[in-house]
Amino acid sequence: MPGGPGGELDPRARSHFSAELDQLRLQVEVMAVRVAQALDRMGRVLATGDEELAARAVAADDEVDAMLVSLTERSYDLIRREAPVASDLRFLVSVLRVLEELERIADLSLRVVKHAGEVPRLMSNEPMFRTLASMAEMAQNLYRTALDAWSAQDLGAARALADQSRIMDGHYATLLDHILALDGPGAAPLAVSAVLVGRALERIADHTVIVGERLRYLLTGDPAYLAAEVR
Amino acid sequence: MAAVAPHPRTAELVRARLEQGKLDVAGTLFRWLLVGTLALSVGVLAVLLIDVVTGGWGVLSSRLVDFLTSADRTSAEEAGVFQGLRGTFWIGVFTVVLAFPVGIGAAIYLEEYAPRSRFTRIIDINIRNLAGVPSVVYGILGLAIFVKTLASLPDWLGGGPLTGGRTVMSGGIIIAILVLPIVIITSAEAIRAVPDSIREAGFGVGATRWEVVRSHVLPYALPGILTGTVLALARALGEAAPLILVGAVQGRLGGGPGSLVDLGQLQERFTAMPIMITNWSGEFAEGFQDELAPAAIVVLLVFVFLANGTAILLRNRYAKRR
Amino acid sequence: MPVESTTPARPDAPRLVRAPDPGEEPASGELFEVCDLSVYYGSFRAVRDVNLRIPERCITAFIGPSGCGKTTILRCFNRMNDLVETARVEGRILYHGVDLYDPAVNPVEVRRRIGMVFQKPNPFPKSIYDNVAYGPKVAGLKGDMDEMVERSLRRAALWEEVKDRLKASAMGLSGGQQQRLCIARALAVDPEVVLMDEPCSALDPIATGRIEDLMEEIKTSYTIIIVTHNMQQAARVSDQCAFFTTEVNETSDTRTGILVEFDGTEKMFSTPSDERTENYVTGRFG
């Protein structure tokens, strides 16, 4: 019951601050959607090797970086001005940490995109390429789950992310098997590309799980969830 | 940000607005009316003073000491106010000794110790009523108790010798009772005006109520209390009606001056300055109305001013300490 | 793995929600035990059913909106409510196991051990020296008075500023200095507890900061309970916080103060247990 007996929630109390927090939440979602689009582009580049699409992805990444800077600044500004406590403070802290993860995810997708030129070569080894494609799809699905969890502030979905990412681990193990099985003259450069792309995709999944952890911090206040990081 | 020079048109408008002064007719008239009332009050007092001083100047300038030390006589050239001075002096002493401690003590009790109840409120109202009772009533009270009743008590109960009937003691006591309500009321006001924060501070460090009253409340309230005593004393020294009823002699007393502070005199016939003044004002013999009475008035005024002045000096000293 | 729920587990800070059984020993380190405390002004109940345990030698803050009875409750700890004629206290406050409201207890002695600093600085209109010396004088403390005065003024971080003018009137000091003088005055009788009723609300930020530093310094020797409107101050200085609010009584249209939550300060300002607390500390409700 809002306010509880004996206290009325004053709708005008700190309304400016509340509005700013809502604005910030929206903007973080916008940035998250941009990152989703980047992952989508990454998936298509990996499937087709489209160099033009790759170039567009590079340009779009600059936008994401700029958004990160501005949202980070805005968060610090709110902390400085409004002396937030309790849920307000947890929100701002988790926003700052989630922004980091989103930026990392965007960077990793860019790394994959930069291998656009290798795609034809990667396609030559079908089973390995299929594994990579599954990993890319898995990464996108995981990210979408995290995005939905954040928008809905759904603790259960956040919790489930960790379980789902185990499937990704399975894919990565398979990929390594494929890579180790490679031989022949073009094996070394192919292996290198495959490892780099595979590693990037696996780390995207890891960072997505961490977004879930930050959301769990926001909802439960347990600082242990701030400690999770990709090693 | 560069300073913007005001647009000339704007500046004109603003200046016109600011410089317009409505002549405050009502205010000025009222102010002069107030000055007028002040002038009237002061003027009346000034006229009285001048009248009295000019009337008594002859006597005062020519034979002041003699005037002050002589007893009342039939002839205007020899009559003096000594007996009146003595009576008034003792009235003052009784007032200070009886009314002040009792009155201040009662005020302390009412303000600091007594719980707020209907009973204390009734007492408070009654004290205020007593302050307004005509002084003649106190005279009747004094007559009934001191002169008649006490005097008729057997000796072993301290009847006759105690107040001895129509004596200065009776007069002093009854005047003290008369001004008691004034002392209580003004002291109570002064004590009430002490900010509660000071009391709280005292209690906060573990002082008892008496320690708080003694160390903090009373010193703070002292200026107000002293002002009250000034008022009370002035009233006491000027009262005539009760004294008449309690037996101040109208007319001439025999006997020489004696000393001012002769305690034996307390239990004998007496008179006081207001009585003598009243007396002389009605006396048709040569010189009494026009010269002696004003002179006596001047002496009484000086006496009262001296008494009040002491109290005011004391008050200012304590007020500065605050 | 931490407990997964939206109401997180509570930390170690003691939180008493039931009255202790009679004769039950308080946990060590706890100086006050408040049991079912209610305060009435006449027939109006201003505060009801407060149960608290105040630990010793740390700073406990009472926070809450205006009119919730924080000052009323604070004044119960040193029997200052005795001075208000219509005030009546029910329940017990145990201090070292002794009920402060036992008829055999002398309130004057209580106030010598549990001192108080008030909202508006209220030095006596006397000299600085006399202000500090008054408490020990009436308490009959033996010893070198000059030394006692100096010690108290040093403890209140005021000595250096006034050591050359001890005989000057206390009224000539600035607001912040006057409040530190009041603190020195309270410390002069060597109390065990210092109660502070919004001590900084009449002071500028710099003076406020100095008094907060002072509180940090002396909390190793004294137990401090502070009532404050300033939430940042409560978050900064206190170790424990008690959050009070008012409860509206529909039938009589009156408000009664109640204790909502009592927790470690860190917990209360990061993940409070009660929604009302959350709304208050985030400023959504005042």
mmCIF file with all atom_site columns, N, CA, C and O in Angstrom, chain C residues 119-141:
data_model
loop_
_atom_site.group_PDB
_atom_site.id
_atom_site.type_symbol
_atom_site.label_atom_id
_atom_site.label_alt_id
_atom_site.label_comp_id
_atom_site.label_asym_id
_atom_site.label_entity_id
_atom_site.label_seq_id
_atom_site.pdbx_PDB_ins_code
_atom_site.Cartn_x
_atom_site.Cartn_y
_atom_site.Cartn_z
_atom_site.occupancy
_atom_site.B_iso_or_equiv
_atom_site.pdbx_formal_charge
_atom_site.auth_seq_id
_atom_site.auth_comp_id
_atom_site.auth_asym_id
_atom_site.auth_atom_id
_atom_site.pdbx_PDB_model_num
ATOM 1  N N  . GLN C 1 119 ? 17.318 22.120 20.648 1.00 0.00 ? 119 GLN C N  1
ATOM 2  C CA . GLN C 1 119 ? 17.298 22.505 19.243 1.00 0.00 ? 119 GLN C CA 1
ATOM 3  C C  . GLN C 1 119 ? 17.878 23.896 19.047 1.00 0.00 ? 119 GLN C C  1
ATOM 4  O O  . GLN C 1 119 ? 18.747 24.101 18.212 1.00 0.00 ? 119 GLN C O  1
ATOM 5  N N  . LYS C 1 120 ? 17.382 24.852 19.806 1.00 0.00 ? 120 LYS C N  1
ATOM 6  C CA . LYS C 1 120 ? 17.921 26.188 19.689 1.00 0.00 ? 120 LYS C CA 1
ATOM 7  C C  . LYS C 1 120 ? 18.938 26.354 20.800 1.00 0.00 ? 120 LYS C C  1
ATOM 8  O O  . LYS C 1 120 ? 18.639 26.098 21.956 1.00 0.00 ? 120 LYS C O  1
ATOM 9  N N  . PRO C 1 121 ? 20.156 26.778 20.477 1.00 0.00 ? 121 PRO C N  1
ATOM 10 C CA . PRO C 1 121 ? 21.164 26.914 21.538 1.00 0.00 ? 121 PRO C CA 1
ATOM 11 C C  . PRO C 1 121 ? 20.628 27.776 22.671 1.00 0.00 ? 121 PRO C C  1
ATOM 12 O O  . PRO C 1 121 ? 20.094 28.858 22.419 1.00 0.00 ? 121 PRO C O  1
ATOM 13 N N  . ASN C 1 122 ? 20.735 27.292 23.902 1.00 0.00 ? 122 ASN C N  1
ATOM 14 C CA . ASN C 1 122 ? 20.180 28.047 25.021 1.00 0.00 ? 122 ASN C CA 1
ATOM 15 C C  . ASN C 1 122 ? 21.178 28.191 26.163 1.00 0.00 ? 122 ASN C C  1
ATOM 16 O O  . ASN C 1 122 ? 20.947 27.687 27.259 1.00 0.00 ? 122 ASN C O  1
ATOM 17 N N  . PRO C 1 123 ? 22.277 28.877 25.907 1.00 0.00 ? 123 PRO C N  1
ATOM 18 C CA . PRO C 1 123 ? 23.219 29.095 27.019 1.00 0.00 ? 123 PRO C CA 1
ATOM 19 C C  . PRO C 1 123 ? 22.580 29.987 28.058 1.00 0.00 ? 123 PRO C C  1
ATOM 20 O O  . PRO C 1 123 ? 21.689 30.783 27.761 1.00 0.00 ? 123 PRO C O  1
ATOM 21 N N  . PHE C 1 124 ? 23.015 29.841 29.310 1.00 0.00 ? 124 PHE C N  1
ATOM 22 C CA . PHE C 1 124 ? 22.546 30.750 30.352 1.00 0.00 ? 124 PHE C CA 1
ATOM 23 C C  . PHE C 1 124 ? 23.111 32.139 30.062 1.00 0.00 ? 124 PHE C C  1
ATOM 24 O O  . PHE C 1 124 ? 24.224 32.270 29.571 1.00 0.00 ? 124 PHE C O  1
ATOM 25 N N  . PRO C 1 125 ? 22.330 33.193 30.412 1.00 0.00 ? 125 PRO C N  1
ATOM 26 C CA . PRO C 1 125 ? 22.856 34.541 30.209 1.00 0.00 ? 125 PRO C CA 1
ATOM 27 C C  . PRO C 1 125 ? 23.929 34.875 31.242 1.00 0.00 ? 125 PRO C C  1
ATOM 28 O O  . PRO C 1 125 ? 23.818 35.836 31.988 1.00 0.00 ? 125 PRO C O  1
ATOM 29 N N  . LYS C 1 126 ? 24.963 34.060 31.258 1.00 0.00 ? 126 LYS C N  1
ATOM 30 C CA . LYS C 1 126 ? 26.064 34.282 32.204 1.00 0.00 ? 126 LYS C CA 1
ATOM 31 C C  . LYS C 1 126 ? 27.352 34.152 31.415 1.00 0.00 ? 126 LYS C C  1
ATOM 32 O O  . LYS C 1 126 ? 27.337 34.033 30.201 1.00 0.00 ? 126 LYS C O  1
ATOM 33 N N  . SER C 1 127 ? 28.456 34.107 32.120 1.00 0.00 ? 127 SER C N  1
ATOM 34 C CA . SER C 1 127 ? 29.732 33.984 31.414 1.00 0.00 ? 127 SER C CA 1
ATOM 35 C C  . SER C 1 127 ? 29.902 32.564 30.888 1.00 0.00 ? 127 SER C C  1
ATOM 36 O O  . SER C 1 127 ? 29.207 31.636 31.312 1.00 0.00 ? 127 SER C O  1
ATOM 37 N N  . ILE C 1 128 ? 30.841 32.405 29.955 1.00 0.00 ? 128 ILE C N  1
ATOM 38 C CA . ILE C 1 128 ? 31.121 31.082 29.393 1.00 0.00 ? 128 ILE C CA 1
ATOM 39 C C  . ILE C 1 128 ? 31.539 30.123 30.509 1.00 0.00 ? 128 ILE C C  1
ATOM 40 O O  . ILE C 1 128 ? 31.079 28.982 30.591 1.00 0.00 ? 128 ILE C O  1
ATOM 41 N N  . TYR C 1 129 ? 32.385 30.602 31.368 1.00 0.00 ? 129 TYR C N  1
ATOM 42 C CA . TYR C 1 129 ? 32.858 29.778 32.490 1.00 0.00 ? 129 TYR C CA 1
ATOM 43 C C  . TYR C 1 129 ? 31.693 29.325 33.353 1.00 0.00 ? 129 TYR C C  1
ATOM 44 O O  . TYR C 1 129 ? 31.555 28.145 33.668 1.00 0.00 ? 129 TYR C O  1
ATOM 45 N N  . ASP C 1 130 ? 30.829 30.268 33.725 1.00 0.00 ? 130 ASP C N  1
ATOM 46 C CA . ASP C 1 130 ? 29.726 29.925 34.612 1.00 0.00 ? 130 ASP C CA 1
ATOM 47 C C  . ASP C 1 130 ? 28.753 28.953 33.958 1.00 0.00 ? 130 ASP C C  1
ATOM 48 O O  . ASP C 1 130 ? 28.142 28.128 34.631 1.00 0.00 ? 130 ASP C O  1
ATOM 49 N N  . ASN C 1 131 ? 28.607 29.071 32.658 1.00 0.00 ? 131 ASN C N  1
ATOM 50 C CA . ASN C 1 131 ? 27.723 28.153 31.956 1.00 0.00 ? 131 ASN C CA 1
ATOM 51 C C  . ASN C 1 131 ? 28.183 26.719 32.146 1.00 0.00 ? 131 ASN C C  1
ATOM 52 O O  . ASN C 1 131 ? 27.398 25.832 32.492 1.00 0.00 ? 131 ASN C O  1
ATOM 53 N N  . VAL C 1 132 ? 29.469 26.501 31.899 1.00 0.00 ? 132 VAL C N  1
ATOM 54 C CA . VAL C 1 132 ? 29.981 25.131 31.976 1.00 0.00 ? 132 VAL C CA 1
ATOM 55 C C  . VAL C 1 132 ? 30.052 24.677 33.424 1.00 0.00 ? 132 VAL C C  1
ATOM 56 O O  . VAL C 1 132 ? 29.805 23.510 33.740 1.00 0.00 ? 132 VAL C O  1
ATOM 57 N N  . ALA C 1 133 ? 30.374 25.613 34.342 1.00 0.00 ? 133 ALA C N  1
ATOM 58 C CA . ALA C 1 133 ? 30.569 25.229 35.732 1.00 0.00 ? 133 ALA C CA 1
ATOM 59 C C  . ALA C 1 133 ? 29.268 24.969 36.464 1.00 0.00 ? 133 ALA C C  1
ATOM 60 O O  . ALA C 1 133 ? 29.263 24.354 37.532 1.00 0.00 ? 133 ALA C O  1
ATOM 61 N N  . TYR C 1 134 ? 28.146 25.410 35.898 1.00 0.00 ? 134 TYR C N  1
ATOM 62 C CA . TYR C 1 134 ? 26.898 25.323 36.646 1.00 0.00 ? 134 TYR C CA 1
ATOM 63 C C  . TYR C 1 134 ? 26.511 23.891 36.973 1.00 0.00 ? 134 TYR C C  1
ATOM 64 O O  . TYR C 1 134 ? 26.144 23.585 38.117 1.00 0.00 ? 134 TYR C O  1
ATOM 65 N N  . GLY C 1 135 ? 26.576 23.021 35.985 1.00 0.00 ? 135 GLY C N  1
ATOM 66 C CA . GLY C 1 135 ? 26.172 21.631 36.191 1.00 0.00 ? 135 GLY C CA 1
ATOM 67 C C  . GLY C 1 135 ? 26.964 20.958 37.304 1.00 0.00 ? 135 GLY C C  1
ATOM 68 O O  . GLY C 1 135 ? 26.378 20.435 38.257 1.00 0.00 ? 135 GLY C O  1
ATOM 69 N N  . PRO C 1 136 ? 28.299 20.982 37.200 1.00 0.00 ? 136 PRO C N  1
ATOM 70 C CA . PRO C 1 136 ? 29.082 20.364 38.276 1.00 0.00 ? 136 PRO C CA 1
ATOM 71 C C  . PRO C 1 136 ? 28.804 20.996 39.640 1.00 0.00 ? 136 PRO C C  1
ATOM 72 O O  . PRO C 1 136 ? 28.801 20.310 40.652 1.00 0.00 ? 136 PRO C O  1
ATOM 73 N N  . LYS C 1 137 ? 28.544 22.304 39.616 1.00 0.00 ? 137 LYS C N  1
ATOM 74 C CA . LYS C 1 137 ? 28.286 22.983 40.893 1.00 0.00 ? 137 LYS C CA 1
ATOM 75 C C  . LYS C 1 137 ? 27.041 22.408 41.559 1.00 0.00 ? 137 LYS C C  1
ATOM 76 O O  . LYS C 1 137 ? 27.057 22.042 42.730 1.00 0.00 ? 137 LYS C O  1
ATOM 77 N N  . VAL C 1 138 ? 25.942 22.327 40.808 1.00 0.00 ? 138 VAL C N  1
ATOM 78 C CA . VAL C 1 138 ? 24.720 21.845 41.448 1.00 0.00 ? 138 VAL C CA 1
ATOM 79 C C  . VAL C 1 138 ? 24.784 20.350 41.703 1.00 0.00 ? 138 VAL C C  1
ATOM 80 O O  . VAL C 1 138 ? 24.088 19.841 42.577 1.00 0.00 ? 138 VAL C O  1
ATOM 81 N N  . ALA C 1 139 ? 25.633 19.666 40.946 1.00 0.00 ? 139 ALA C N  1
ATOM 82 C CA . ALA C 1 139 ? 25.760 18.231 41.197 1.00 0.00 ? 139 ALA C CA 1
ATOM 83 C C  . ALA C 1 139 ? 26.695 17.965 42.353 1.00 0.00 ? 139 ALA C C  1
ATOM 84 O O  . ALA C 1 139 ? 26.838 16.822 42.782 1.00 0.00 ? 139 ALA C O  1
ATOM 85 N N  . GLY C 1 140 ? 27.357 19.020 42.809 1.00 0.00 ? 140 GLY C N  1
ATOM 86 C CA . GLY C 1 140 ? 28.254 18.845 43.933 1.00 0.00 ? 140 GLY C CA 1
ATOM 87 C C  . GLY C 1 140 ? 29.504 18.071 43.582 1.00 0.00 ? 140 GLY C C  1
ATOM 88 O O  . GLY C 1 140 ? 30.060 17.386 44.430 1.00 0.00 ? 140 GLY C O  1
ATOM 89 N N  . LEU C 1 141 ? 29.942 18.167 42.330 1.00 0.00 ? 141 LEU C N  1
ATOM 90 C CA . LEU C 1 141 ? 31.140 17.423 41.929 1.00 0.00 ? 141 LEU C CA 1
ATOM 91 C C  . LEU C 1 141 ? 32.376 18.052 42.542 1.00 0.00 ? 141 LEU C C  1
ATOM 92 O O  . LEU C 1 141 ? 32.570 19.264 42.471 1.00 0.00 ? 141 LEU C O  1
#
